[in-house]
Short mmCIF file of N, CA and C in Angstrom, two decimals:
data_model
loop_
_atom_site.label_atom_id
_atom_site.label_comp_id
_atom_site.label_asym_id
_atom_site.label_seq_id
_atom_site.Cartn_x
_atom_site.Cartn_y
_atom_site.Cartn_z
N THR G 1 86.59 119.52 91.70
CA THR G 1 86.32 119.02 90.36
C THR G 1 86.70 117.55 90.29
N LEU G 2 85.81 116.76 89.75
CA LEU G 2 86.07 115.33 89.62
C LEU G 2 86.91 115.06 88.38
N PRO G 3 87.72 114.00 88.41
CA PRO G 3 88.52 113.65 87.25
C PRO G 3 87.64 113.30 86.04
N CYS G 4 88.17 113.52 84.86
CA CYS G 4 87.47 113.17 83.62
C CYS G 4 87.87 111.80 83.13
N GLU G 5 88.67 111.09 83.91
CA GLU G 5 89.09 109.73 83.58
C GLU G 5 88.64 108.78 84.68
N ASP G 6 88.37 107.55 84.27
CA ASP G 6 87.90 106.54 85.21
C ASP G 6 89.02 106.09 86.14
N CYS G 7 88.66 105.41 87.17
CA CYS G 7 89.60 104.89 88.17
C CYS G 7 90.54 103.86 87.54
N VAL G 8 91.76 103.82 88.07
CA VAL G 8 92.71 102.78 87.68
C VAL G 8 92.35 101.50 88.44
N VAL G 9 92.06 101.65 89.72
CA VAL G 9 91.65 100.54 90.59
C VAL G 9 90.50 101.03 91.45
N THR G 10 89.52 100.16 91.69
CA THR G 10 88.36 100.52 92.49
C THR G 10 88.09 99.44 93.54
N TRP G 11 87.82 99.89 94.77
CA TRP G 11 87.46 98.98 95.85
C TRP G 11 86.11 99.41 96.42
N TYR G 12 85.36 98.43 96.90
CA TYR G 12 84.08 98.67 97.56
C TYR G 12 84.20 98.18 99.01
N GLY G 13 83.66 98.95 99.94
CA GLY G 13 83.68 98.53 101.34
C GLY G 13 82.75 99.38 102.18
N GLU G 14 82.84 99.19 103.49
CA GLU G 14 82.02 99.96 104.42
C GLU G 14 82.57 101.38 104.52
N GLY G 15 81.66 102.33 104.70
CA GLY G 15 82.07 103.72 104.87
C GLY G 15 82.92 103.88 106.12
N ARG G 16 83.88 104.83 106.04
CA ARG G 16 84.80 105.08 107.16
C ARG G 16 84.80 106.55 107.57
N GLY G 17 83.76 107.28 107.18
CA GLY G 17 83.67 108.67 107.58
C GLY G 17 84.38 109.66 106.69
N ARG G 18 84.95 109.17 105.59
CA ARG G 18 85.62 110.08 104.65
C ARG G 18 84.59 110.91 103.91
N ARG G 19 85.03 111.99 103.31
CA ARG G 19 84.13 112.84 102.52
C ARG G 19 84.04 112.32 101.09
N CYS G 20 82.84 112.31 100.57
CA CYS G 20 82.58 111.91 99.19
C CYS G 20 83.09 113.00 98.25
N ALA G 21 83.82 112.60 97.22
CA ALA G 21 84.38 113.55 96.25
C ALA G 21 83.30 114.24 95.44
N ALA G 22 82.13 113.63 95.35
CA ALA G 22 81.06 114.20 94.53
C ALA G 22 80.15 115.13 95.32
N CYS G 23 79.71 114.70 96.50
CA CYS G 23 78.71 115.49 97.24
C CYS G 23 79.26 116.14 98.51
N ASP G 24 80.49 115.83 98.88
CA ASP G 24 81.18 116.41 100.04
C ASP G 24 80.54 116.03 101.38
N GLN G 25 79.67 115.04 101.40
CA GLN G 25 79.08 114.55 102.64
C GLN G 25 79.92 113.36 103.15
N ARG G 26 79.88 113.13 104.44
CA ARG G 26 80.62 111.99 105.01
C ARG G 26 79.98 110.66 104.56
N ILE G 27 80.85 109.69 104.33
CA ILE G 27 80.40 108.35 103.96
C ILE G 27 80.35 107.54 105.25
N LEU G 28 79.16 107.31 105.74
CA LEU G 28 78.95 106.67 107.03
C LEU G 28 79.19 105.16 106.96
N GLY G 29 79.34 104.55 108.12
CA GLY G 29 79.55 103.11 108.20
C GLY G 29 78.40 102.31 107.61
N SER G 30 77.22 102.89 107.59
CA SER G 30 76.05 102.21 107.02
C SER G 30 76.00 102.35 105.50
N ASP G 31 76.90 103.17 104.92
CA ASP G 31 76.97 103.40 103.47
C ASP G 31 78.05 102.51 102.85
N THR G 32 77.91 102.23 101.57
CA THR G 32 78.98 101.59 100.82
C THR G 32 79.92 102.69 100.34
N GLU G 33 81.20 102.51 100.61
CA GLU G 33 82.22 103.47 100.19
C GLU G 33 82.97 102.91 98.99
N ILE G 34 83.12 103.73 97.97
CA ILE G 34 83.91 103.36 96.80
C ILE G 34 85.23 104.09 96.90
N GLU G 35 86.33 103.36 96.87
CA GLU G 35 87.67 103.93 96.89
C GLU G 35 88.24 103.83 95.49
N CYS G 36 88.64 104.95 94.94
CA CYS G 36 89.04 105.03 93.54
C CYS G 36 90.45 105.59 93.42
N ASP G 37 91.38 104.78 92.92
CA ASP G 37 92.72 105.28 92.60
C ASP G 37 92.66 105.91 91.22
N VAL G 38 92.96 107.19 91.16
CA VAL G 38 92.82 107.93 89.91
C VAL G 38 94.11 107.93 89.10
N PRO G 39 94.01 108.05 87.76
CA PRO G 39 95.20 108.13 86.93
C PRO G 39 96.08 109.30 87.38
N GLY G 40 97.37 109.10 87.38
CA GLY G 40 98.28 110.15 87.79
C GLY G 40 98.52 110.19 89.29
N GLY G 41 97.85 109.32 90.04
CA GLY G 41 98.06 109.24 91.48
C GLY G 41 96.95 109.88 92.28
N GLY G 42 96.81 109.43 93.48
CA GLY G 42 95.78 109.94 94.38
C GLY G 42 94.61 109.00 94.49
N THR G 43 93.85 109.19 95.54
CA THR G 43 92.68 108.37 95.81
C THR G 43 91.52 109.27 96.16
N ILE G 44 90.36 108.98 95.59
CA ILE G 44 89.14 109.70 95.94
C ILE G 44 88.10 108.67 96.39
N TYR G 45 87.11 109.16 97.13
CA TYR G 45 86.11 108.28 97.74
C TYR G 45 84.72 108.77 97.36
N PHE G 46 83.79 107.82 97.20
CA PHE G 46 82.42 108.12 96.81
C PHE G 46 81.43 107.31 97.62
N HIS G 47 80.22 107.85 97.78
CA HIS G 47 79.07 107.02 98.12
C HIS G 47 78.78 106.17 96.88
N LEU G 48 78.17 105.03 97.05
CA LEU G 48 77.83 104.18 95.91
C LEU G 48 76.98 104.92 94.89
N GLN G 49 75.96 105.65 95.36
CA GLN G 49 75.07 106.37 94.45
C GLN G 49 75.81 107.47 93.69
N CYS G 50 76.69 108.18 94.39
CA CYS G 50 77.46 109.26 93.75
C CYS G 50 78.42 108.69 92.71
N TYR G 51 79.04 107.56 93.04
CA TYR G 51 79.93 106.89 92.10
C TYR G 51 79.18 106.48 90.84
N ASP G 52 77.99 105.91 91.01
CA ASP G 52 77.18 105.49 89.85
C ASP G 52 76.85 106.68 88.95
N ILE G 53 76.53 107.82 89.54
CA ILE G 53 76.23 109.02 88.74
C ILE G 53 77.48 109.47 87.99
N TRP G 54 78.61 109.51 88.68
CA TRP G 54 79.87 109.91 88.04
C TRP G 54 80.20 108.97 86.89
N GLN G 55 80.01 107.67 87.08
CA GLN G 55 80.26 106.71 86.01
C GLN G 55 79.35 106.97 84.81
N SER G 56 78.10 107.32 85.05
CA SER G 56 77.16 107.64 83.97
C SER G 56 77.63 108.87 83.18
N VAL G 57 78.13 109.87 83.90
CA VAL G 57 78.64 111.08 83.24
C VAL G 57 79.86 110.74 82.38
N LEU G 58 80.79 109.95 82.93
CA LEU G 58 81.97 109.55 82.15
C LEU G 58 81.57 108.76 80.90
N ALA G 59 80.62 107.84 81.04
CA ALA G 59 80.16 107.05 79.90
C ALA G 59 79.52 107.93 78.84
N ALA G 60 78.74 108.91 79.25
CA ALA G 60 78.09 109.82 78.30
C ALA G 60 79.13 110.65 77.56
N LYS G 61 80.16 111.12 78.27
CA LYS G 61 81.22 111.91 77.62
C LYS G 61 81.96 111.05 76.61
N GLU G 62 82.24 109.81 76.98
CA GLU G 62 82.95 108.90 76.06
C GLU G 62 82.10 108.61 74.84
N ARG G 63 80.82 108.36 75.06
CA ARG G 63 79.89 108.06 73.98
C ARG G 63 79.77 109.24 73.02
N ASP G 64 79.77 110.47 73.59
CA ASP G 64 79.63 111.68 72.79
C ASP G 64 80.96 112.18 72.22
N GLY G 65 82.06 111.49 72.59
CA GLY G 65 83.36 111.86 72.07
C GLY G 65 83.97 113.09 72.71
N GLY G 66 83.44 113.53 73.84
CA GLY G 66 83.96 114.72 74.50
C GLY G 66 84.94 114.40 75.60
N PRO G 67 85.71 115.38 76.00
CA PRO G 67 86.68 115.18 77.09
C PRO G 67 86.01 115.15 78.45
#
């Protein structure tokens, strides 16, 4: 389950083979990897496209006033 809160800090870089928190596929060196420090501690990683989708979902929840 992905967090319902946005990242505290976000970095963009080359993929390092980590698993994407959204799709569970490896983030290859040819992919852009998003590193996200989440509120309360911990770090999750995304493909750029998966991160963009997650951001859209968070924005829609905020706009609709939902958790």
